[in-house]
Short mmCIF file of C-alpha atoms in Angstrom, two decimals:
data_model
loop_
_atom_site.label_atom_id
_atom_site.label_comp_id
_atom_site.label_asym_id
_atom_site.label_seq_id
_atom_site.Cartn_x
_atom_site.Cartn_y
_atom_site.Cartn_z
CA UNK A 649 14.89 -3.33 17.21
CA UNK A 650 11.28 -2.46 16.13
CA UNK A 651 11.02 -1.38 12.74
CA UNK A 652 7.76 -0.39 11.09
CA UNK A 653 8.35 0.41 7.29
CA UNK A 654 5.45 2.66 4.87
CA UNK A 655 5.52 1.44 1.33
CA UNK A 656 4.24 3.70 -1.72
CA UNK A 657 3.91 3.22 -4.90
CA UNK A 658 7.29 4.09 -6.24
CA UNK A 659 8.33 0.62 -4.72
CA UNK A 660 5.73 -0.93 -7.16
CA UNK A 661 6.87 0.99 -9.85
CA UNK A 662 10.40 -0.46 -10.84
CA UNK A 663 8.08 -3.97 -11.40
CA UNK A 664 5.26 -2.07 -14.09
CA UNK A 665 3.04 -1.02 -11.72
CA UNK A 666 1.41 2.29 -12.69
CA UNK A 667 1.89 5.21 -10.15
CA UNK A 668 -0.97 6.43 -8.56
CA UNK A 669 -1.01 9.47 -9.80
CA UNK A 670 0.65 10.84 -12.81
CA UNK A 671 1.76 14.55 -12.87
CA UNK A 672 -1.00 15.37 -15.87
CA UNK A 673 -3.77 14.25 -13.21
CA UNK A 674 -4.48 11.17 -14.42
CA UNK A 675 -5.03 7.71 -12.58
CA UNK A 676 -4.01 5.40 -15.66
CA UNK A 677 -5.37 7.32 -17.60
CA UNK A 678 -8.65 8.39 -16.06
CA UNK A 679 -9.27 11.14 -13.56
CA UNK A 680 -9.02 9.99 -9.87
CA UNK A 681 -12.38 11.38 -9.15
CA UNK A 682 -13.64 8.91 -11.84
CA UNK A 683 -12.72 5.91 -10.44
CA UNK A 684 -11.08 6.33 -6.89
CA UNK A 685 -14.75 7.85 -4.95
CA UNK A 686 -17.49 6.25 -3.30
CA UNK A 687 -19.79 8.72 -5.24
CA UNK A 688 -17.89 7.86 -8.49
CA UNK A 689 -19.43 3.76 -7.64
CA UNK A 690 -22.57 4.90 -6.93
CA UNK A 691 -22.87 7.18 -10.75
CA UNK A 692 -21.27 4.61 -12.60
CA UNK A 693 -20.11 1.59 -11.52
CA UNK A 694 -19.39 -0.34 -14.26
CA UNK A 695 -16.78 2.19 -15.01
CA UNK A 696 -15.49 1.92 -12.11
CA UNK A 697 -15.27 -2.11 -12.21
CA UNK A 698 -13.88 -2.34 -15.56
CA UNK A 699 -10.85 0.01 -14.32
CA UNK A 700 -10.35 -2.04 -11.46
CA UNK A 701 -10.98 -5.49 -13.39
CA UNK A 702 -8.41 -4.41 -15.56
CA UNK A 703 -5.80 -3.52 -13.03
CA UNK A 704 -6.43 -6.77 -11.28
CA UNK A 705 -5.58 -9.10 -14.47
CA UNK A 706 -2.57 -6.67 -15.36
CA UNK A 707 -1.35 -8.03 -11.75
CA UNK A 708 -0.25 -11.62 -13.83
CA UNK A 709 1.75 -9.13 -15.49
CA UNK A 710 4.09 -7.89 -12.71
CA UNK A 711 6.95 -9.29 -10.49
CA UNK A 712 8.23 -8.45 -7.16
CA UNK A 713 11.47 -6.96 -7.52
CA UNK A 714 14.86 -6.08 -5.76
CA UNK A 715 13.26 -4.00 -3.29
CA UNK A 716 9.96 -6.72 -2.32
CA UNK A 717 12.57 -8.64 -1.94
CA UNK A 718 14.74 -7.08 0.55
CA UNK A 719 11.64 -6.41 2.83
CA UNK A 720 11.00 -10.52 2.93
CA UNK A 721 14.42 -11.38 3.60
CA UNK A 722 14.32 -8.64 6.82
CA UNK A 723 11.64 -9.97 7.92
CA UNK A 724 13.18 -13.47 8.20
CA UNK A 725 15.31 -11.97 10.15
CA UNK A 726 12.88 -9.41 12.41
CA UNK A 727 10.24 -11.45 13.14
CA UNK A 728 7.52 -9.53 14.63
CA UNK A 729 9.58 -6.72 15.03
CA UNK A 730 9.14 -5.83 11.55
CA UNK A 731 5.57 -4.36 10.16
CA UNK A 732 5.36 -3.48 6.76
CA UNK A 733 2.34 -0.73 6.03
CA UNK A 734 1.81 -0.51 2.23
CA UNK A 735 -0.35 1.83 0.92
CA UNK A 736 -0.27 0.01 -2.62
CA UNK A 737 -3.17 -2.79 -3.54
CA UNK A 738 -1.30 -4.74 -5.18
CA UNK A 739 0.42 -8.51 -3.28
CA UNK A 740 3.99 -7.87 -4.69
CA UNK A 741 4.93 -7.67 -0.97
CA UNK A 742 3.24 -11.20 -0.39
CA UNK A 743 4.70 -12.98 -3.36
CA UNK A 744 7.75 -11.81 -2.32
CA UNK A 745 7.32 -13.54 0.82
CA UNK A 746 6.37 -10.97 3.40
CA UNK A 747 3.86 -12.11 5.81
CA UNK A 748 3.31 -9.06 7.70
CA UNK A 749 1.73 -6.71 5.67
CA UNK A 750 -0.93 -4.08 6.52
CA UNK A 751 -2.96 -2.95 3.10
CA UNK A 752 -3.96 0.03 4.52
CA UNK A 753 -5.78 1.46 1.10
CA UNK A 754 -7.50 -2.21 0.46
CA UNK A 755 -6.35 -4.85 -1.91
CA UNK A 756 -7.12 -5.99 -5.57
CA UNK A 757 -7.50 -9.70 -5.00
CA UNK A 758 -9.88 -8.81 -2.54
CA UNK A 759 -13.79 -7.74 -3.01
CA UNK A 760 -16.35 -6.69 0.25
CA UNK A 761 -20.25 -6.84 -0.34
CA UNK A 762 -22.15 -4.09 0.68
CA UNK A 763 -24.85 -6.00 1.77
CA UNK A 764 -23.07 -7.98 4.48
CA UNK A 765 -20.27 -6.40 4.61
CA UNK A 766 -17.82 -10.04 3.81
CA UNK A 767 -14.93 -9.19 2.76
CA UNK A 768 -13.60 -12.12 -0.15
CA UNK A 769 -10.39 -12.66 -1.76
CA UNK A 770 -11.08 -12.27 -5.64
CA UNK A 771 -9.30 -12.95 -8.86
CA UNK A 772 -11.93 -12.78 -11.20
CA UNK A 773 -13.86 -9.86 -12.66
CA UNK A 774 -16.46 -7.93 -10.49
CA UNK A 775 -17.81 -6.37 -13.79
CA UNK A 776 -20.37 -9.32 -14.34
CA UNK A 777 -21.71 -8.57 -10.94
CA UNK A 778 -21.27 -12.09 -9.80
CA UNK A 779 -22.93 -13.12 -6.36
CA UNK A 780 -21.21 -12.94 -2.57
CA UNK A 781 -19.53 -15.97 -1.79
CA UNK A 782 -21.08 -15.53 1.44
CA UNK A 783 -24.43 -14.27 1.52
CA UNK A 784 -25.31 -14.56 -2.19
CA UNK A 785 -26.23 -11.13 -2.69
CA UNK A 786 -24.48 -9.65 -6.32
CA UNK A 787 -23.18 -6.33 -4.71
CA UNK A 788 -19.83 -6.72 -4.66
CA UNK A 789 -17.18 -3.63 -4.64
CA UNK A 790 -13.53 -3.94 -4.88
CA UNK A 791 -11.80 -4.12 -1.71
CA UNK A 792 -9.81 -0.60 -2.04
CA UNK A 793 -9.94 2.49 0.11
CA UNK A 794 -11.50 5.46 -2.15
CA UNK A 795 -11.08 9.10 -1.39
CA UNK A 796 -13.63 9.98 1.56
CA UNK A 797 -13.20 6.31 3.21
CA UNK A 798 -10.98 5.40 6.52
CA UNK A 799 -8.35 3.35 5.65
CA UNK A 800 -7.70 -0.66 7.18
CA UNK A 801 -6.17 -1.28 10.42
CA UNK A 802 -5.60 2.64 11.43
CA UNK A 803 -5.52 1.65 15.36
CA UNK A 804 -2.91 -1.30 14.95
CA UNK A 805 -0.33 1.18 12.61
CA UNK A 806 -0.47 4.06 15.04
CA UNK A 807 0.34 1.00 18.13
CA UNK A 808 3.14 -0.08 15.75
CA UNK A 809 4.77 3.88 15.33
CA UNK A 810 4.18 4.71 19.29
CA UNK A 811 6.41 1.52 20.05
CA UNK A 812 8.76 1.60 16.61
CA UNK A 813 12.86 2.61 16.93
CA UNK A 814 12.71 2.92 13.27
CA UNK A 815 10.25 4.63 11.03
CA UNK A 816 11.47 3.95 7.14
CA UNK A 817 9.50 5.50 4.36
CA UNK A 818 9.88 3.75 0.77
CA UNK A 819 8.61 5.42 -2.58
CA UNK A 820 6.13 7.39 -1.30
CA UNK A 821 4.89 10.85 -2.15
CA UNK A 822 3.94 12.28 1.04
CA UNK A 823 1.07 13.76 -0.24
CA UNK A 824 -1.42 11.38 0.74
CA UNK A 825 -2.94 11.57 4.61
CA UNK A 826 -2.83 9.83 7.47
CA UNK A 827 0.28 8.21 5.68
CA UNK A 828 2.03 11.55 5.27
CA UNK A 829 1.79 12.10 8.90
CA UNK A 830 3.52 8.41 9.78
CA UNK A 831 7.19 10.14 10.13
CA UNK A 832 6.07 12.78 12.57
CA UNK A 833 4.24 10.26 15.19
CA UNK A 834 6.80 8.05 14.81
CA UNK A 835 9.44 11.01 15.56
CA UNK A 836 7.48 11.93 18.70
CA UNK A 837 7.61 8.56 20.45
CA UNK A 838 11.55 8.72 19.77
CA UNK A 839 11.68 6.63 16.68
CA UNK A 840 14.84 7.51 14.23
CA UNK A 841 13.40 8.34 10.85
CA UNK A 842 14.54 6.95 7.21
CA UNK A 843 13.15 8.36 3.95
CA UNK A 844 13.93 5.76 0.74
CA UNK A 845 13.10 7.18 -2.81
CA UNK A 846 13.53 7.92 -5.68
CA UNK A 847 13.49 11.85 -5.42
CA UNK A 848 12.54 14.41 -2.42
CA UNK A 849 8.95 14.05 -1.04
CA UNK A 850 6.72 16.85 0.17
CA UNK A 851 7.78 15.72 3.79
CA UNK A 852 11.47 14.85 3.09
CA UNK A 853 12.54 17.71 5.70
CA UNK A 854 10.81 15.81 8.32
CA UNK A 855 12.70 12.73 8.27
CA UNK A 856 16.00 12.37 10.26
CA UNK A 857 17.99 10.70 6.70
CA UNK A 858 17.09 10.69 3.61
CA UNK A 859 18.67 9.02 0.69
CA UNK A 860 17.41 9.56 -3.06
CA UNK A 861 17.16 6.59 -5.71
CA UNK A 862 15.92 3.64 -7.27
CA UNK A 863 13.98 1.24 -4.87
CA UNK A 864 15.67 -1.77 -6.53
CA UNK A 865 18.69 -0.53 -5.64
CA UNK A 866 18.10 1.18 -2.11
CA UNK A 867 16.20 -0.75 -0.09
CA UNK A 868 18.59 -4.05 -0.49
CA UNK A 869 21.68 -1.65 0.33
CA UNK A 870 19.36 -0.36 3.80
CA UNK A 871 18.68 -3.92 4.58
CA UNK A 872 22.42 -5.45 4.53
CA UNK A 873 23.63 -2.41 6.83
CA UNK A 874 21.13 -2.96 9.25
CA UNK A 875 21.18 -6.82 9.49
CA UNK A 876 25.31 -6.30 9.67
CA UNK A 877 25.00 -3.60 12.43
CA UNK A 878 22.40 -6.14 14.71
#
């Protein structure tokens, strides 16, 4: 069985992680067109570093939970039959020991120049404008898909769906494209469809199941019945 499974940010959420987006507009507390923009970088980019330095130290912060979990442990048991696409920049999925992860919308502890286009993993701050690791220029930006951008490793996901059995969809709004559109090519290459969270999305009628809760609690229920029914 090939499974490919979409992670949002309600999966990141039981662990602290901030959502996205909050109802009131708000991305932690600044507006998304702020921060979350290649135009916002170019107006003010030390704005937009010192949101995104602080979001990278609050990672020390956070712990994979229940659900992270669950993922690693199927895909001990999958192989390469599992993919996990997250749309979150954060590496809960990694610490929890998944190996086969697709960032589609970037990562944190990750930084690409704009002069040679390197892409480096990073811990530190990118406020101080510190040089490229590779090419020594000081233009780094942090390594996260804005609005306007393509996100990672678009050809390789849509590969995944066309040859998946099962499409499952954890925590995520369905709001946000080409991720909202996962469950319907998945559905025409004769995948069965699974929607995981905590509360309807805007493309819950599209999925073949859905069941509404925590993460935490979900996602290692989904994993036992599958590994039993194998």
């Amino acid at each position: 069985m090939r499974v490919v499974v979409l992670t949002g940010a309600g999966i990141s959420a039981e662990s602290g992680v901030p959502t996205f987006r909050d109802a009131d507009g708000l991305w932690e507390g600044h507006r998304v067109e702020d921060v979350a923009t290649p135009e916002a970088y170019d107006a003010q980019p030390f704005v937009v570093h010192r949101f995104y330095d602080a979001r990278r130290a609050a990672l020390s912060g956070v712990s994979p939970n229940p659900a992270h979990h669950a993922l690693a442990r199927l895909e001990e048991e999958l192989g390469d039959d599992l993919l996990v696409v997250t749309q979150n920049i954060d590496d809960l999925h990694e610490r929890a020991g998944s190996q086969r992860v697709l960032h589609m919308h970037g990562e944190l502890l990750s930084a690409v120049c704009r002069a040679c286009r390197g892409r480096s993993r990073w811990e530190q701050d990118l406020s101080d404008l510190p040089p490229c690791p590779r090419c020594g220029v000081p233009d780094l930006r942090p390594d996260v898909v804005w609005f306007g951008e393509i996100p990672y490793e678009m050809d390789r996901i849509y590969l995944a769906l066309e040859s998946a059995d099962l499409f499952v969809s954890i925590g995520t709004s369905g709001a946000v494209y080409p991720a909202a559109g996962f469950v319907q090519q998945a559905a025409t290459y004769g995948a069965r469809t699974l929607e995981l969270n905590l509360q309807a999305s805007e493309v819950t009628t599209l999925f073949d199941e859905t069941r509404h809760g925590r993460a935490g609690e979900l996602v290692p229920a989904w994993v036992d019945e599958l590994l039993v029914r194998r």
